Amino acid sequence: MVKVTVDGQELEVPQGATVLQACEMAGKEIPRFCYHERLSIAGNCRMCLVEVSPGPPKPQASCALPAAEGQVIKTDSPMVKKAREGVMEFLLINHPLDCPICDQGGECDLQDQSVAYGRGGSRYDENKRAVTEKYMGPIVKTVMTRCIQCTRCVRFAEEVAGVEEIGAIYRGENMQITSYLERAVNSELSGNVVDLCPVGALTSKPYAFEARPWELTKTMGIDMTDAVGTNVRIDSRGRQVLRVLPRVNDDVNEEWASDKTRHHVDGLILRRLDRPFVRKDGKLVEASWGEAFAAIKAVNAGSSVAAIAGDMADCETMFAAKALVSALGSNLLEGRQTGLKYDVSSLSAVNFNTSIAQAENADLVLLVGTNLRWEAPLINTRIRKAAWKRGVKVYTIGQDIDQSYKTQHLGNDASLVANLPADVLEALSKAERPMIIAGGGALAIDGVHGALLALADKVGAVKDGWNGFNVVHFSAARMGSLMLGYAQVGGIADIIAAKPKLAFFLGADEVDFTNFAGTVKVYVGHHGDKGAHAADIILPAAAWTEKDFTTVNTEGRVQRSERAVFAPGDAREDWSIFRALADTLGVSLGFDSFDACRAAMVAEVPALGVEGLADYGWTVPKLPSNPEAREIGTPIKDFYLTNAICRASPTMQRCSDELIHGVEFVEAAE
């Protein structure tokens, strides 16, 4: 520890801390533009100047100055005040007076700090410089005349996203930030530069000119587009969600969000199911709730009923559907709609046991059958942090994919899992904190799951204080569905073999509906996607922003989300649909309200009642461990179009066309 004095207050700070961090520990606010806690230090904006003695008789940049024993730091002396005013005056020399039309207005660091630390007026009357706009893709809008060259976006692209596609050209007054050859930034995390930009140089293109921050209602939520469980803030106005921003949670997403999390929300108001439909004479026609329920009752299915959960189903929805199916005398429940059938007798064997936060502490990583960059972008940033900062070795088995960091590809053969090269096996055995990460591609092949569990035991990946065996899911509903029993021994094939007379599809759009030709298909969902087209009866439900719910992420973390807006038209919250349907079918579910539904769910699965990591213990099922020699695929073919909301989103469609399929878009001259 180092003793320093800040504005007369003596305190101890950790060895290696900067003067800026010491000042913040003392409760002092230090203005900054270039400094960011999660990025490397640049020291180029000079806004964080403080007076330090012993030292030169001039202000010093606190972000780049290590705290040393005996330092006396002044943050509010006349010298510091005058220096900050001078820095702000320089920053504003070329900055345009765009505040009335700038999307950053109302939440702009430059606005706030110019008022708090700047002069009342400028002494410069030279012409301001102008910079041409740069193209960074369908997500990021640029007005580079506003740029103050803090380089946060450059450092984020290189250090966190792992794509060196944003940089600076020219020097001095002519310096400009631009993307490589002014092309779209090919990263699934590019939208984070908008949050990082302290001025209005980089703003959200889909959100441009939509609203001011003080007009928005802010709701705390959990993203459902992947299984990471990103903590988000849902900003809405009236009955429409206008944007989604990440919240800080160091255990899950730090303060980042994927582009899909941020920008799929414009699909929430398009292609919506807002009234019931019943298929008559081969065509879906509008119906009342009573007519839709009567059509379901007319099936006379008895106990020949099944429920299949989609990738975005929440726990309360799945519990309510399970309660109805159970009340009708059936146990046909499945959440792996695409046909996976891995063993779930031990939830710890299909969990991300290391935890997302601890993944960056691994000292060797083996990726098997996963495109981690698409399946879980914010877990991939943790692995990148280990590989980029500490030089951790990463081996991959499966398709040879650019994960944004250096990897050693061992091949795309499932049998390799049971026959690793001797040097790789030795490296895994010697590692103190090895990580094995299996994706959906690995679990789709018989024998791979068992071989990986055997490998983890062989190399000692599970030990006191460290569990290095991990399965990464891409479906937000997956762990919750497994905890609620949505898993047949043979997967969805068991339900197909049972030939149920009636099947409920809970937002399940990826099912092969040709296998349910003799079944009356009831689609309970919110978008007119594949499931609705195949359905015989449609019951319109609420999207994830339109209800309170519980969800469990890929590491078994139980989290809760709040309702931001109400569902459109006649759409209702899913649990209430099943509760009302139960009356028509003459059965009781045991609850009449959302709170009662949640209480009944927690009574059945107590772990769902406690927010935080669920404790699955560690038990290893006995599984076949001799995978056949065949190629391993990946479950995601297009990162931007993985669910019904994304497929309805113009922004996600544009991202898919441009970044996945290489379609070129010509920007109109302005």
PDB file of N, CA and C in Angstrom, residues 109-140:
ATOM      1  N   ASP A 109     -20.664  13.743 -22.188  1.00  0.00           N
ATOM      2  CA  ASP A 109     -19.591  14.101 -21.259  1.00  0.00           C
ATOM      3  C   ASP A 109     -19.034  15.484 -21.567  1.00  0.00           C
ATOM      4  N   LEU A 110     -18.951  15.832 -22.841  1.00  0.00           N
ATOM      5  CA  LEU A 110     -18.388  17.132 -23.212  1.00  0.00           C
ATOM      6  C   LEU A 110     -19.289  18.265 -22.724  1.00  0.00           C
ATOM      7  N   GLN A 111     -20.598  18.089 -22.858  1.00  0.00           N
ATOM      8  CA  GLN A 111     -21.528  19.094 -22.327  1.00  0.00           C
ATOM      9  C   GLN A 111     -21.340  19.257 -20.824  1.00  0.00           C
ATOM     10  N   ASP A 112     -21.359  18.137 -20.120  1.00  0.00           N
ATOM     11  CA  ASP A 112     -21.296  18.180 -18.652  1.00  0.00           C
ATOM     12  C   ASP A 112     -19.986  18.801 -18.168  1.00  0.00           C
ATOM     13  N   GLN A 113     -18.882  18.398 -18.770  1.00  0.00           N
ATOM     14  CA  GLN A 113     -17.589  18.853 -18.281  1.00  0.00           C
ATOM     15  C   GLN A 113     -17.272  20.279 -18.722  1.00  0.00           C
ATOM     16  N   SER A 114     -17.812  20.699 -19.855  1.00  0.00           N
ATOM     17  CA  SER A 114     -17.584  22.087 -20.265  1.00  0.00           C
ATOM     18  C   SER A 114     -18.302  23.045 -19.325  1.00  0.00           C
ATOM     19  N   VAL A 115     -19.468  22.634 -18.831  1.00  0.00           N
ATOM     20  CA  VAL A 115     -20.193  23.452 -17.859  1.00  0.00           C
ATOM     21  C   VAL A 115     -19.478  23.451 -16.508  1.00  0.00           C
ATOM     22  N   ALA A 116     -18.997  22.280 -16.092  1.00  0.00           N
ATOM     23  CA  ALA A 116     -18.406  22.144 -14.757  1.00  0.00           C
ATOM     24  C   ALA A 116     -16.975  22.664 -14.689  1.00  0.00           C
ATOM     25  N   TYR A 117     -16.203  22.505 -15.752  1.00  0.00           N
ATOM     26  CA  TYR A 117     -14.770  22.799 -15.673  1.00  0.00           C
ATOM     27  C   TYR A 117     -14.278  23.790 -16.728  1.00  0.00           C
ATOM     28  N   GLY A 118     -15.177  24.237 -17.619  1.00  0.00           N
ATOM     29  CA  GLY A 118     -14.738  25.118 -18.697  1.00  0.00           C
ATOM     30  C   GLY A 118     -14.886  26.599 -18.373  1.00  0.00           C
ATOM     31  N   ARG A 119     -14.420  27.432 -19.321  1.00  0.00           N
ATOM     32  CA  ARG A 119     -14.574  28.881 -19.199  1.00  0.00           C
ATOM     33  C   ARG A 119     -15.964  29.302 -19.661  1.00  0.00           C
ATOM     34  N   GLY A 120     -16.301  30.519 -19.387  1.00  0.00           N
ATOM     35  CA  GLY A 120     -17.595  31.030 -19.818  1.00  0.00           C
ATOM     36  C   GLY A 120     -17.648  31.326 -21.295  1.00  0.00           C
ATOM     37  N   GLY A 121     -16.498  31.514 -21.922  1.00  0.00           N
ATOM     38  CA  GLY A 121     -16.459  31.811 -23.357  1.00  0.00           C
ATOM     39  C   GLY A 121     -15.094  31.487 -23.912  1.00  0.00           C
ATOM     40  N   SER A 122     -14.988  31.494 -25.232  1.00  0.00           N
ATOM     41  CA  SER A 122     -13.730  31.172 -25.895  1.00  0.00           C
ATOM     42  C   SER A 122     -13.055  32.435 -26.400  1.00  0.00           C
ATOM     43  N   ARG A 123     -11.722  32.424 -26.391  1.00  0.00           N
ATOM     44  CA  ARG A 123     -10.963  33.561 -26.909  1.00  0.00           C
ATOM     45  C   ARG A 123     -10.563  33.358 -28.368  1.00  0.00           C
ATOM     46  N   TYR A 124     -10.996  32.240 -28.959  1.00  0.00           N
ATOM     47  CA  TYR A 124     -10.610  31.924 -30.338  1.00  0.00           C
ATOM     48  C   TYR A 124     -11.741  32.270 -31.290  1.00  0.00           C
ATOM     49  N   ASP A 125     -11.408  32.892 -32.398  1.00  0.00           N
ATOM     50  CA  ASP A 125     -12.424  33.217 -33.397  1.00  0.00           C
ATOM     51  C   ASP A 125     -12.043  32.738 -34.792  1.00  0.00           C
ATOM     52  N   GLU A 126     -11.033  31.810 -34.856  1.00  0.00           N
ATOM     53  CA  GLU A 126     -10.669  31.237 -36.144  1.00  0.00           C
ATOM     54  C   GLU A 126     -11.776  30.305 -36.640  1.00  0.00           C
ATOM     55  N   ASN A 127     -11.751  30.039 -37.939  1.00  0.00           N
ATOM     56  CA  ASN A 127     -12.726  29.114 -38.506  1.00  0.00           C
ATOM     57  C   ASN A 127     -12.518  27.716 -37.936  1.00  0.00           C
ATOM     58  N   LYS A 128     -13.601  27.034 -37.675  1.00  0.00           N
ATOM     59  CA  LYS A 128     -13.514  25.653 -37.194  1.00  0.00           C
ATOM     60  C   LYS A 128     -13.193  24.719 -38.361  1.00  0.00           C
ATOM     61  N   ARG A 129     -12.484  23.649 -38.066  1.00  0.00           N
ATOM     62  CA  ARG A 129     -12.188  22.676 -39.112  1.00  0.00           C
ATOM     63  C   ARG A 129     -13.418  21.792 -39.328  1.00  0.00           C
ATOM     64  N   ALA A 130     -13.500  21.180 -40.480  1.00  0.00           N
ATOM     65  CA  ALA A 130     -14.577  20.233 -40.783  1.00  0.00           C
ATOM     66  C   ALA A 130     -13.950  18.930 -41.253  1.00  0.00           C
ATOM     67  N   VAL A 131     -14.575  17.827 -40.891  1.00  0.00           N
ATOM     68  CA  VAL A 131     -14.058  16.495 -41.249  1.00  0.00           C
ATOM     69  C   VAL A 131     -15.168  15.720 -41.943  1.00  0.00           C
ATOM     70  N   THR A 132     -14.846  15.057 -43.021  1.00  0.00           N
ATOM     71  CA  THR A 132     -15.851  14.259 -43.729  1.00  0.00           C
ATOM     72  C   THR A 132     -16.304  13.094 -42.864  1.00  0.00           C
ATOM     73  N   GLU A 133     -17.554  12.690 -43.054  1.00  0.00           N
ATOM     74  CA  GLU A 133     -18.078  11.560 -42.293  1.00  0.00           C
ATOM     75  C   GLU A 133     -17.416  10.264 -42.760  1.00  0.00           C
ATOM     76  N   LYS A 134     -17.296   9.327 -41.839  1.00  0.00           N
ATOM     77  CA  LYS A 134     -16.709   8.020 -42.143  1.00  0.00           C
ATOM     78  C   LYS A 134     -17.816   6.965 -42.095  1.00  0.00           C
ATOM     79  N   TYR A 135     -17.660   5.921 -42.883  1.00  0.00           N
ATOM     80  CA  TYR A 135     -18.649   4.846 -42.861  1.00  0.00           C
ATOM     81  C   TYR A 135     -18.150   3.730 -41.958  1.00  0.00           C
ATOM     82  N   MET A 136     -18.924   3.390 -40.940  1.00  0.00           N
ATOM     83  CA  MET A 136     -18.534   2.322 -40.019  1.00  0.00           C
ATOM     84  C   MET A 136     -19.555   1.198 -39.978  1.00  0.00           C
ATOM     85  N   GLY A 137     -20.520   1.201 -40.904  1.00  0.00           N
ATOM     86  CA  GLY A 137     -21.466   0.105 -40.962  1.00  0.00           C
ATOM     87  C   GLY A 137     -22.870   0.522 -40.587  1.00  0.00           C
ATOM     88  N   PRO A 138     -23.787  -0.435 -40.511  1.00  0.00           N
ATOM     89  CA  PRO A 138     -25.199  -0.137 -40.256  1.00  0.00           C
ATOM     90  C   PRO A 138     -25.526   0.196 -38.806  1.00  0.00           C
ATOM     91  N   ILE A 139     -24.560   0.056 -37.905  1.00  0.00           N
ATOM     92  CA  ILE A 139     -24.811   0.260 -36.478  1.00  0.00           C
ATOM     93  C   ILE A 139     -24.378   1.644 -36.015  1.00  0.00           C
ATOM     94  N   VAL A 140     -23.217   2.091 -36.482  1.00  0.00           N
ATOM     95  CA  VAL A 140     -22.589   3.299 -35.949  1.00  0.00           C
ATOM     96  C   VAL A 140     -22.714   4.458 -36.930  1.00  0.00           C
TER      97      VAL A 140
END
